[in-house]
PDB file of C-alpha atoms and ligand atoms in Angstrom:
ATOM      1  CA  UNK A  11       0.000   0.000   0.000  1.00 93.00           C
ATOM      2  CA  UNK A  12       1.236   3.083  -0.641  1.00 97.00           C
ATOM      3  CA  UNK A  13       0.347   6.708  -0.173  1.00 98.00           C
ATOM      4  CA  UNK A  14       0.462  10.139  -1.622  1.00 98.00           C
ATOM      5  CA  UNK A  15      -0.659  13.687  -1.067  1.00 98.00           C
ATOM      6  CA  UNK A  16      -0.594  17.048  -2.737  1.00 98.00           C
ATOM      7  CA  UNK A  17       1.326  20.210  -1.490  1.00 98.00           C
ATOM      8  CA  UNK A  18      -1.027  21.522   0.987  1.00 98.00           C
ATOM      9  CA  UNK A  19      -1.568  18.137   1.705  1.00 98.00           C
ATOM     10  CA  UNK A  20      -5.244  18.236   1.655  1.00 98.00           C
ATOM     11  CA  UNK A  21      -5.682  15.818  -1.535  1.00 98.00           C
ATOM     12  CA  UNK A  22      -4.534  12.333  -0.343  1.00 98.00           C
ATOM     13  CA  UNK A  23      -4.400   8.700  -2.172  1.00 98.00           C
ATOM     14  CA  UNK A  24      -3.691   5.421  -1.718  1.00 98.00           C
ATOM     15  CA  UNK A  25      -2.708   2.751  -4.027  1.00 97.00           C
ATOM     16  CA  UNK A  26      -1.925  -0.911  -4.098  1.00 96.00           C
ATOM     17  CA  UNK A  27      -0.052  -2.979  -6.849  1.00 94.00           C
ATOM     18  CA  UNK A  28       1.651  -0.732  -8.994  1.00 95.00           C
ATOM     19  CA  UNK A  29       2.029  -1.664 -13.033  1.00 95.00           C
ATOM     20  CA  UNK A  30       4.311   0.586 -14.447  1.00 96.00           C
ATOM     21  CA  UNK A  31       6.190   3.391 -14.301  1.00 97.00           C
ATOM     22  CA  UNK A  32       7.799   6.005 -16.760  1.00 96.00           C
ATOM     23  CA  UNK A  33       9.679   9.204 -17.391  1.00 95.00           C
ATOM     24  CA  UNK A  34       7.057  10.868 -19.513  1.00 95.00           C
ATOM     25  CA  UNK A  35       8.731  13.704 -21.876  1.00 94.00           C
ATOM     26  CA  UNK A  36       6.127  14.551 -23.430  1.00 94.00           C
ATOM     27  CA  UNK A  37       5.392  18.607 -23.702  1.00 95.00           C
ATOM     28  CA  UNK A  38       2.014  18.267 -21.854  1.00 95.00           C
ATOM     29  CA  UNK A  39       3.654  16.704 -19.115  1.00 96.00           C
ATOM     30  CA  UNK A  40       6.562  19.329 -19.249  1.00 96.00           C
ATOM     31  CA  UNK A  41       4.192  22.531 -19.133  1.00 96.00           C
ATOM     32  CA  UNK A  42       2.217  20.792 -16.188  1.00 96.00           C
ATOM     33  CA  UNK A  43       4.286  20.028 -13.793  1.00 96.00           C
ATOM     34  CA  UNK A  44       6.518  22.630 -14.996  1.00 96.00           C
ATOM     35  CA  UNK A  45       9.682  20.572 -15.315  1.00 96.00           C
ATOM     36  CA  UNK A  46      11.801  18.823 -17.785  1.00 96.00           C
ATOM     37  CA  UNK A  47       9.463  15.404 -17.333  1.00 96.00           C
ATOM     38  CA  UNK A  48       6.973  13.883 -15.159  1.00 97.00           C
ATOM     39  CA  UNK A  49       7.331  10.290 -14.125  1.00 97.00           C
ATOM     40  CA  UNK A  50       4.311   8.331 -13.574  1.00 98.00           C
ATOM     41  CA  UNK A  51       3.090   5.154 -12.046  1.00 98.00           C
ATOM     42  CA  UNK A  52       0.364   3.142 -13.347  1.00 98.00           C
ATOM     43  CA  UNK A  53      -2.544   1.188 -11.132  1.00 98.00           C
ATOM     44  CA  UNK A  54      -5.764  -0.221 -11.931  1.00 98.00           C
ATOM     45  CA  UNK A  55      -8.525   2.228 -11.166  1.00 97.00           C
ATOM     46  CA  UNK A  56      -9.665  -0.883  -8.623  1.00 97.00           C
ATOM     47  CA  UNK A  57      -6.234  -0.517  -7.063  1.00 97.00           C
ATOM     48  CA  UNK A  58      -6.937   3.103  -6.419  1.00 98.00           C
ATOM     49  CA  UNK A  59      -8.270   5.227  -3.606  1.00 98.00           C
ATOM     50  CA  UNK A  60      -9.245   9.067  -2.734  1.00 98.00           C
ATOM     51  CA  UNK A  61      -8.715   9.435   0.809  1.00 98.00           C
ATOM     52  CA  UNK A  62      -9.525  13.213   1.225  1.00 98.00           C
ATOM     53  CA  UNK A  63      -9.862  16.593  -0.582  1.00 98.00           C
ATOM     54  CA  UNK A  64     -12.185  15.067  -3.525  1.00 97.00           C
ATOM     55  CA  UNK A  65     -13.633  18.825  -3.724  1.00 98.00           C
ATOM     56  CA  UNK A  66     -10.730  20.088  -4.293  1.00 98.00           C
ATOM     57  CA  UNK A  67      -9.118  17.998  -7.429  1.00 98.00           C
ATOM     58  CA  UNK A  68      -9.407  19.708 -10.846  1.00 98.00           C
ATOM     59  CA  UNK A  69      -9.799  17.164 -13.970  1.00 97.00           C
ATOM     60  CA  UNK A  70      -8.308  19.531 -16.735  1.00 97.00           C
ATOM     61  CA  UNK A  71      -8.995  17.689 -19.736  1.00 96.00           C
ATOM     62  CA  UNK A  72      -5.946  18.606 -21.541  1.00 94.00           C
ATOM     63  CA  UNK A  73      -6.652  16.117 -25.277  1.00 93.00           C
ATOM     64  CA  UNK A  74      -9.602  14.605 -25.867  1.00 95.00           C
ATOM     65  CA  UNK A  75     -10.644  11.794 -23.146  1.00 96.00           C
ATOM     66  CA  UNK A  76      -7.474  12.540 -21.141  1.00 95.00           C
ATOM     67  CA  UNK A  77      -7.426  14.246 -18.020  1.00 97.00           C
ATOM     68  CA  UNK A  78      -4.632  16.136 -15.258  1.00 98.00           C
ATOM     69  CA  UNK A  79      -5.812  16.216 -12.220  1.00 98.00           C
ATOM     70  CA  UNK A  80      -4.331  18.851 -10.164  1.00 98.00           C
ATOM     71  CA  UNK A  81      -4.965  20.135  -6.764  1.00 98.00           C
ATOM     72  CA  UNK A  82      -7.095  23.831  -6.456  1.00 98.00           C
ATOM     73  CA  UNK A  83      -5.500  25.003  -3.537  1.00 98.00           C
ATOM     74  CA  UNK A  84      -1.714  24.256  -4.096  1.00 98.00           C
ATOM     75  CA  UNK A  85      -1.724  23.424  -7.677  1.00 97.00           C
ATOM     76  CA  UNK A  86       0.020  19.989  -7.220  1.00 98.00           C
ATOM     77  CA  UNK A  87       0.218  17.858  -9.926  1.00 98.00           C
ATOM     78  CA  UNK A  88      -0.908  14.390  -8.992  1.00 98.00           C
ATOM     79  CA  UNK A  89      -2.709  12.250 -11.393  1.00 98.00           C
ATOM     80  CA  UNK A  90      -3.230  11.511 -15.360  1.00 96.00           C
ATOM     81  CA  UNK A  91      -6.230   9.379 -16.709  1.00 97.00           C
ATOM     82  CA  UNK A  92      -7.155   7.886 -20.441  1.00 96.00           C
ATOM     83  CA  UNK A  93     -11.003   7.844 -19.793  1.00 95.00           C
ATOM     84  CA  UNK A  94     -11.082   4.763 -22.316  1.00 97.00           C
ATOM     85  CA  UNK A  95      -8.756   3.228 -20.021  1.00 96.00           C
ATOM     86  CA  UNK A  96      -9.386   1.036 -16.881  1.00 97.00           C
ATOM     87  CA  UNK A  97      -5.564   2.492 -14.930  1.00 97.00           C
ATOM     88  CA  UNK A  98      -4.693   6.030 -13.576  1.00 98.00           C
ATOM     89  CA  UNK A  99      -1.352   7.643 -13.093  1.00 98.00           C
ATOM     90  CA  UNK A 100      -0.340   9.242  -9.937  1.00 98.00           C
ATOM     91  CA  UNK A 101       2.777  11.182  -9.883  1.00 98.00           C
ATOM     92  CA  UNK A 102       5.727   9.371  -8.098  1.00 98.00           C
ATOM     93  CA  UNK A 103       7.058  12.537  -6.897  1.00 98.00           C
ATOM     94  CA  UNK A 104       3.529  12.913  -4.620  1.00 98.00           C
ATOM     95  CA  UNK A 105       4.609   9.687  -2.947  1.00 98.00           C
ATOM     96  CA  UNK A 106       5.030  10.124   0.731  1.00 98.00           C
ATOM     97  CA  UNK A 107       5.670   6.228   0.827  1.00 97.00           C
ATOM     98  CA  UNK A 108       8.899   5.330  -0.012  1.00 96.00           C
ATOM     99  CA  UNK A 109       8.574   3.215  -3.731  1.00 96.00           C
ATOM    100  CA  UNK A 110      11.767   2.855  -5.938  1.00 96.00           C
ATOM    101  CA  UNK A 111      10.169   1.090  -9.441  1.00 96.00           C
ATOM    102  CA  UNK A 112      12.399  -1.588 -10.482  1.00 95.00           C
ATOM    103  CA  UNK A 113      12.793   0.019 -14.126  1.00 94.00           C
ATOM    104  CA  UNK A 114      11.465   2.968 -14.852  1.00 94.00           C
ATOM    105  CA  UNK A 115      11.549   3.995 -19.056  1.00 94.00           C
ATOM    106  CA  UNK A 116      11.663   7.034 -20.472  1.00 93.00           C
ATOM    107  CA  UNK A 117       8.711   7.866 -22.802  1.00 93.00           C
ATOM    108  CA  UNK A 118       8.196  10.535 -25.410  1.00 92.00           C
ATOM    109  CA  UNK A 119      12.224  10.751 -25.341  1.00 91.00           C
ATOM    110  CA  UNK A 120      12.168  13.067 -28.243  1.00 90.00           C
ATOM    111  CA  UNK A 121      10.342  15.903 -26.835  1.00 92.00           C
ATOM    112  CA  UNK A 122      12.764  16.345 -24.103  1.00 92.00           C
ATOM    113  CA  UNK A 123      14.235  19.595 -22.871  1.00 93.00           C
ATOM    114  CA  UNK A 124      17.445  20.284 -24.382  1.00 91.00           C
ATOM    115  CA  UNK A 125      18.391  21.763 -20.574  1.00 90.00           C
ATOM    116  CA  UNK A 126      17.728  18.132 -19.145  1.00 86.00           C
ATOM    117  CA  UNK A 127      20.967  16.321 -17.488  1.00 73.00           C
ATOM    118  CA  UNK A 128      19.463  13.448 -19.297  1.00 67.00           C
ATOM    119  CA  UNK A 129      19.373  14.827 -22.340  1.00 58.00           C
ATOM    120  CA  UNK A 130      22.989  16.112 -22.130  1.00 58.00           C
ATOM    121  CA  UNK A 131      23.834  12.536 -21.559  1.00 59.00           C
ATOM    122  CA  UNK A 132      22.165  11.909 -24.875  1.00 56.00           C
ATOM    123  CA  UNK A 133      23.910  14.590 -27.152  1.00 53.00           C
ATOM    124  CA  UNK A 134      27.394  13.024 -25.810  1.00 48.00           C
ATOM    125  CA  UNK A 135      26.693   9.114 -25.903  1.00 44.00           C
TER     126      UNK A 135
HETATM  127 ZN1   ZN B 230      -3.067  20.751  -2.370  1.00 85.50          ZN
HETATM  128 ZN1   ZN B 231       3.520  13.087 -20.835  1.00 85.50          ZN
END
């Protein structure tokens, strides 16, 4: 089990049996959480709980059928949906339990900001 909250803390989650996580590069991610990439880990929406604050998460729909939810007080980034999906995405960096993902890829790798350390590592390699 593991849980997360938002800035102000007032949004909080729980999870159990995470699928997958990735580096997402992607330039929605990058203008939403305001940083080079946003990595992501994957549940099944049965594996997933709201423990407070449900009045205060925003669902900006941000393509068509995908949604950011983001907290309305502190402006935390914290979660990413497909609404044709059956999983949601909770940002790893909302964690407040310790979880290391045994591999986690990078995604939309050719997006990324030229600024990145990892993408320095790319230019020299
Ligand atoms: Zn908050
Ligand atoms: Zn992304």
């Amino acid at each position: 089990m593991y849980q997360g909250s938002c800035l102000c803390g007032q949004i909080r989650y729980q999870l159990i049996a995470p699928i997958r996580a990735s580096h997402c590069h992607c330039r929605m991610c990058q203008k939403q959480h305001g940083a080079a990439f946003a990595t992501y880990v994957s549940v099944q929406l049965s594996d997933f709980q709201l423990l407070s604050g449900e009045d205060l998460l925003v669902q900006f729909q941000s393509s068509p059928g995908i949604y950011r939810g983001f907290c309305h007080c502190c402006g935390s980034s914290l979660f990413w949906r497909d609404s044709s999906s059956d999983e949601i995405a909770a940002a790893l960096a909302s964690f407040d339990t310790p979880y290391v993902p045994e591999q986690i890829p990078d995604i939309y790798s050719q997006s990324h900001a030229l600024w990145c350390p990892a993408a320095q590592q790319d230019r020299s390699s």
